[in-house]
PDB file of C-alpha atoms in Angstrom:
ATOM      1  CA  GLY A  72      21.874   5.532 -25.628  1.00 38.00           C
ATOM      2  CA  GLY A  73      23.739   8.571 -26.195  1.00 41.00           C
ATOM      3  CA  LEU A  74      23.174  11.719 -23.621  1.00 41.00           C
ATOM      4  CA  LEU A  75      20.583  13.595 -25.882  1.00 45.00           C
ATOM      5  CA  MET A  76      18.261  10.774 -25.118  1.00 45.00           C
ATOM      6  CA  CYS A  77      19.543  10.533 -21.320  1.00 52.00           C
ATOM      7  CA  ARG A  78      19.347  14.016 -20.815  1.00 60.00           C
ATOM      8  CA  ARG A  79      15.383  14.263 -20.703  1.00 63.00           C
ATOM      9  CA  PRO A  80      14.840  11.493 -18.412  1.00 67.00           C
ATOM     10  CA  LEU A  81      17.441  12.643 -16.317  1.00 69.00           C
ATOM     11  CA  PHE A  82      15.878  16.156 -16.115  1.00 69.00           C
ATOM     12  CA  GLU A  83      12.412  14.651 -15.412  1.00 77.00           C
ATOM     13  CA  ARG A  84      13.620  12.360 -12.541  1.00 76.00           C
ATOM     14  CA  LEU A  85      15.430  15.247 -10.988  1.00 76.00           C
ATOM     15  CA  LYS A  86      12.423  17.176 -10.987  1.00 75.00           C
ATOM     16  CA  GLY A  87      10.216  14.330  -9.766  1.00 80.00           C
ATOM     17  CA  PHE A  88      12.636  13.940  -7.021  1.00 81.00           C
ATOM     18  CA  LEU A  89      12.615  17.430  -6.350  1.00 79.00           C
ATOM     19  CA  THR A  90       8.958  17.543  -5.858  1.00 84.00           C
ATOM     20  CA  ASP A  91       8.231  14.216  -4.192  1.00 87.00           C
ATOM     21  CA  PRO A  92       6.853  14.349  -0.630  1.00 89.00           C
ATOM     22  CA  SER A  93       8.974  11.474   0.282  1.00 89.00           C
ATOM     23  CA  THR A  94      12.254  13.295  -0.622  1.00 91.00           C
ATOM     24  CA  VAL A  95      13.940  14.413   2.585  1.00 92.00           C
ATOM     25  CA  PRO A  96      15.772  17.907   2.186  1.00 92.00           C
ATOM     26  CA  ILE A  97      19.223  18.475   4.349  1.00 93.00           C
ATOM     27  CA  ALA A  98      20.744  21.614   3.848  1.00 94.00           C
ATOM     28  CA  PHE A  99      24.358  22.218   4.908  1.00 94.00           C
ATOM     29  CA  LYS A 100      25.543  25.617   5.479  1.00 94.00           C
ATOM     30  CA  THR A 101      29.041  25.047   7.514  1.00 92.00           C
ATOM     31  CA  ALA A 102      31.857  23.062   7.277  1.00 91.00           C
ATOM     32  CA  GLU A 103      31.319  19.538   8.153  1.00 91.00           C
ATOM     33  CA  GLU A 104      33.517  16.601   8.352  1.00 92.00           C
ATOM     34  CA  THR A 105      31.294  13.728   7.169  1.00 93.00           C
ATOM     35  CA  PHE A 106      27.481  12.721   6.599  1.00 94.00           C
ATOM     36  CA  LYS A 107      26.055   9.375   6.374  1.00 94.00           C
ATOM     37  CA  GLY A 108      22.497   9.378   5.146  1.00 92.00           C
ATOM     38  CA  THR A 109      19.786   6.766   6.212  1.00 90.00           C
ATOM     39  CA  ALA A 110      17.387   4.594   4.102  1.00 91.00           C
ATOM     40  CA  VAL A 111      15.143   7.674   2.677  1.00 91.00           C
ATOM     41  CA  ASN A 112      15.293   9.688  -0.307  1.00 93.00           C
ATOM     42  CA  ASP A 113      17.743  12.404   0.507  1.00 92.00           C
ATOM     43  CA  LEU A 114      18.396  15.739  -1.369  1.00 93.00           C
ATOM     44  CA  ILE A 115      21.250  16.998   0.294  1.00 94.00           C
ATOM     45  CA  SER A 116      22.245  20.525  -0.671  1.00 94.00           C
ATOM     46  CA  LEU A 117      25.478  22.474   0.233  1.00 95.00           C
ATOM     47  CA  THR A 118      24.651  26.298   0.350  1.00 94.00           C
ATOM     48  CA  ASP A 119      27.494  29.089   0.973  1.00 93.00           C
ATOM     49  CA  GLY A 120      29.947  27.936   3.822  1.00 91.00           C
ATOM     50  CA  ALA A 121      29.234  24.270   3.484  1.00 91.00           C
ATOM     51  CA  SER A 122      32.049  21.818   2.936  1.00 88.00           C
ATOM     52  CA  PHE A 123      33.117  18.337   3.688  1.00 91.00           C
ATOM     53  CA  THR A 124      36.344  17.223   4.331  1.00 90.00           C
ATOM     54  CA  GLY A 125      35.418  13.578   4.679  1.00 93.00           C
ATOM     55  CA  LEU A 126      32.998  10.797   3.120  1.00 95.00           C
ATOM     56  CA  VAL A 127      29.651  12.244   2.387  1.00 95.00           C
ATOM     57  CA  ASP A 128      27.525   9.191   1.982  1.00 96.00           C
ATOM     58  CA  GLY A 129      23.783   9.079   0.764  1.00 95.00           C
ATOM     59  CA  GLY A 130      22.948   5.957   2.368  1.00 95.00           C
ATOM     60  CA  GLU A 131      20.263   3.767   1.257  1.00 94.00           C
ATOM     61  CA  GLY A 132      17.306   5.025  -1.198  1.00 92.00           C
ATOM     62  CA  ASP A 133      17.548   7.582  -3.946  1.00 92.00           C
ATOM     63  CA  ASN A 134      19.775  10.189  -3.071  1.00 94.00           C
ATOM     64  CA  VAL A 135      20.886  13.553  -4.798  1.00 94.00           C
ATOM     65  CA  LEU A 136      23.415  15.981  -4.055  1.00 95.00           C
ATOM     66  CA  PHE A 137      22.803  19.555  -5.122  1.00 94.00           C
ATOM     67  CA  LEU A 138      25.610  22.265  -5.044  1.00 96.00           C
ATOM     68  CA  ASP A 139      24.515  25.747  -4.389  1.00 95.00           C
ATOM     69  CA  ALA A 140      27.385  27.782  -3.134  1.00 94.00           C
ATOM     70  CA  ALA A 141      28.626  30.697  -4.773  1.00 93.00           C
ATOM     71  CA  GLY A 142      32.234  30.157  -3.709  1.00 92.00           C
ATOM     72  CA  GLY A 143      32.213  26.391  -4.799  1.00 94.00           C
ATOM     73  CA  GLY A 144      34.374  24.028  -3.053  1.00 92.00           C
ATOM     74  CA  GLU A 145      35.546  20.251  -3.076  1.00 92.00           C
ATOM     75  CA  LEU A 146      33.921  16.962  -2.501  1.00 93.00           C
ATOM     76  CA  LYS A 147      36.875  14.335  -1.926  1.00 91.00           C
ATOM     77  CA  ASP A 148      34.755  11.394  -1.453  1.00 94.00           C
ATOM     78  CA  THR A 149      31.096  10.623  -2.002  1.00 96.00           C
ATOM     79  CA  ARG A 150      29.201   7.464  -1.938  1.00 96.00           C
ATOM     80  CA  ASN A 151      25.514   6.100  -2.929  1.00 97.00           C
ATOM     81  CA  PHE A 152      24.139   9.054  -4.557  1.00 96.00           C
ATOM     82  CA  ASN A 153      22.263   8.578  -7.788  1.00 94.00           C
ATOM     83  CA  GLY A 154      22.582  12.184  -9.082  1.00 93.00           C
ATOM     84  CA  LEU A 155      24.733  15.557  -8.558  1.00 95.00           C
ATOM     85  CA  VAL A 156      23.352  18.848  -9.619  1.00 94.00           C
ATOM     86  CA  LEU A 157      25.740  21.912  -9.842  1.00 95.00           C
ATOM     87  CA  SER A 158      23.627  25.278  -9.300  1.00 95.00           C
ATOM     88  CA  ARG A 159      26.268  27.528  -8.535  1.00 96.00           C
ATOM     89  CA  GLY A 160      30.271  27.848  -8.002  1.00 96.00           C
ATOM     90  CA  ASP A 161      33.495  26.266  -8.917  1.00 97.00           C
ATOM     91  CA  TRP A 162      33.485  22.490  -7.687  1.00 97.00           C
ATOM     92  CA  ALA A 163      36.449  19.697  -7.827  1.00 96.00           C
ATOM     93  CA  LEU A 164      35.193  15.900  -7.215  1.00 96.00           C
ATOM     94  CA  SER A 165      37.316  13.303  -6.298  1.00 95.00           C
ATOM     95  CA  SER A 166      35.107  10.984  -5.563  1.00 94.00           C
ATOM     96  CA  LYS A 167      35.187   7.480  -7.253  1.00 95.00           C
ATOM     97  CA  GLY A 168      32.258   5.579  -9.204  1.00 95.00           C
ATOM     98  CA  ASP A 169      29.419   7.654  -7.776  1.00 96.00           C
ATOM     99  CA  PHE A 170      26.511   9.622  -9.506  1.00 96.00           C
ATOM    100  CA  LYS A 171      25.109   6.421 -11.709  1.00 94.00           C
ATOM    101  CA  GLU A 172      22.246   8.484 -12.937  1.00 90.00           C
ATOM    102  CA  GLY A 173      24.425  11.408 -14.021  1.00 92.00           C
ATOM    103  CA  VAL A 174      25.450  14.701 -13.226  1.00 95.00           C
ATOM    104  CA  LEU A 175      24.142  18.388 -14.485  1.00 94.00           C
ATOM    105  CA  VAL A 176      26.296  21.143 -14.219  1.00 96.00           C
ATOM    106  CA  HIS A 177      23.989  24.172 -14.644  1.00 94.00           C
ATOM    107  CA  SER A 178      24.832  27.825 -16.211  1.00 96.00           C
ATOM    108  CA  GLY A 179      26.915  29.942 -13.482  1.00 96.00           C
ATOM    109  CA  SER A 180      28.710  26.867 -12.305  1.00 97.00           C
ATOM    110  CA  ALA A 181      31.703  24.606 -13.212  1.00 98.00           C
ATOM    111  CA  LEU A 182      32.999  20.960 -12.474  1.00 98.00           C
ATOM    112  CA  THR A 183      36.560  19.739 -12.483  1.00 98.00           C
ATOM    113  CA  ASN A 184      36.180  16.042 -12.291  1.00 98.00           C
ATOM    114  CA  LEU A 185      39.367  14.415 -10.941  1.00 96.00           C
ATOM    115  CA  GLY A 186      37.834  10.970  -9.750  1.00 96.00           C
ATOM    116  CA  SER A 187      35.487   9.046 -11.654  1.00 97.00           C
ATOM    117  CA  ILE A 188      31.437   9.459 -12.693  1.00 97.00           C
ATOM    118  CA  LYS A 189      29.632   6.203 -13.019  1.00 96.00           C
ATOM    119  CA  GLY A 190      26.743   8.227 -14.838  1.00 94.00           C
ATOM    120  CA  ASP A 191      26.527  10.548 -17.995  1.00 94.00           C
ATOM    121  CA  VAL A 192      27.442  14.471 -17.794  1.00 95.00           C
ATOM    122  CA  TYR A 193      25.657  17.264 -19.192  1.00 94.00           C
ATOM    123  CA  VAL A 194      26.954  20.455 -19.067  1.00 96.00           C
ATOM    124  CA  GLU A 195      24.457  23.515 -19.985  1.00 94.00           C
ATOM    125  CA  LYS A 196      25.390  26.611 -22.134  1.00 96.00           C
ATOM    126  CA  GLY A 197      27.061  29.221 -19.395  1.00 97.00           C
ATOM    127  CA  GLY A 198      28.442  25.891 -17.671  1.00 97.00           C
ATOM    128  CA  SER A 199      31.939  24.635 -17.731  1.00 98.00           C
ATOM    129  CA  PHE A 200      33.651  21.147 -17.166  1.00 98.00           C
ATOM    130  CA  ALA A 201      37.357  20.048 -16.918  1.00 98.00           C
ATOM    131  CA  GLY A 202      39.437  17.122 -15.316  1.00 97.00           C
ATOM    132  CA  LYS A 203      41.016  14.025 -15.985  1.00 97.00           C
ATOM    133  CA  GLY A 204      38.747  11.660 -14.584  1.00 97.00           C
ATOM    134  CA  ALA A 205      36.444   9.457 -16.162  1.00 98.00           C
ATOM    135  CA  VAL A 206      32.693   9.706 -17.031  1.00 97.00           C
ATOM    136  CA  GLY A 207      30.073   7.669 -18.911  1.00 96.00           C
ATOM    137  CA  SER A 208      29.151  10.039 -21.850  1.00 95.00           C
ATOM    138  CA  LEU A 209      29.529  13.551 -21.792  1.00 96.00           C
ATOM    139  CA  GLU A 210      27.601  16.189 -23.543  1.00 94.00           C
ATOM    140  CA  VAL A 211      28.621  19.677 -23.531  1.00 96.00           C
ATOM    141  CA  ALA A 212      26.382  22.849 -24.325  1.00 96.00           C
ATOM    142  CA  GLY A 213      29.000  24.975 -22.108  1.00 97.00           C
ATOM    143  CA  LEU A 214      32.513  25.159 -21.871  1.00 98.00           C
ATOM    144  CA  LEU A 215      35.047  22.092 -21.979  1.00 98.00           C
ATOM    145  CA  THR A 216      38.637  22.964 -20.515  1.00 96.00           C
ATOM    146  CA  VAL A 217      41.195  20.691 -21.576  1.00 95.00           C
ATOM    147  CA  ASN A 218      44.809  21.669 -21.344  1.00 93.00           C
ATOM    148  CA  GLU A 219      48.346  20.612 -20.030  1.00 93.00           C
ATOM    149  CA  VAL A 220      47.578  21.173 -16.128  1.00 92.00           C
ATOM    150  CA  LEU A 221      43.695  19.970 -16.342  1.00 91.00           C
ATOM    151  CA  GLY A 222      44.330  17.143 -18.469  1.00 94.00           C
ATOM    152  CA  SER A 223      41.289  15.564 -20.586  1.00 95.00           C
ATOM    153  CA  PRO A 224      38.293  13.723 -19.593  1.00 97.00           C
ATOM    154  CA  ARG A 225      38.132   9.939 -20.079  1.00 97.00           C
ATOM    155  CA  VAL A 226      34.915   9.651 -21.864  1.00 97.00           C
ATOM    156  CA  LYS A 227      33.775   5.750 -21.958  1.00 97.00           C
ATOM    157  CA  GLY A 228      30.447   6.625 -23.939  1.00 96.00           C
ATOM    158  CA  ASP A 229      29.791   9.407 -26.221  1.00 95.00           C
ATOM    159  CA  LEU A 230      31.423  12.734 -26.124  1.00 95.00           C
ATOM    160  CA  ARG A 231      28.802  14.892 -27.936  1.00 94.00           C
ATOM    161  CA  LEU A 232      29.537  18.865 -28.509  1.00 95.00           C
ATOM    162  CA  SER A 233      26.590  20.858 -28.960  1.00 94.00           C
ATOM    163  CA  PRO A 234      26.758  23.917 -31.474  1.00 93.00           C
ATOM    164  CA  THR A 235      26.746  26.099 -28.182  1.00 95.00           C
ATOM    165  CA  ALA A 236      29.906  24.299 -26.971  1.00 95.00           C
ATOM    166  CA  GLU A 237      33.059  26.203 -26.486  1.00 95.00           C
ATOM    167  CA  LEU A 238      36.478  24.638 -26.275  1.00 90.00           C
TER     168      LEU A 238
END
């Protein structure tokens, strides 16, 4: 099905994941090289000052990456994450074939996808999305930037622009 149908379960699952007592929150506030999760359900947060130069591996279990740094940053390589949530900042993503359950780009954040996202991407009003990388389906209620420099996304499923979308 399209993203309109997927979006609600994604939000619900993420909300459930955030409040689930078995979820292990791990917050990073500094520059790191790599991270390897274990067999628990990790909620990995990157806040102001956090960055990774190498692989961020969620490990086994259900894992979500939560980006909440005003300065944004770059994720070169991620593995074993079900979902990605952008809360604040401009982020560039180069990882390939991760985030099978999808990506949420909230208002006040931006994602430039240079790799491939296995799941669907939902861009809220006030959020923005760009990049020539691949996505499952793409639903945009915010800003979709397509130009010669950034290219255009390769959408494998549906592309939906809501009435609030801007190109």
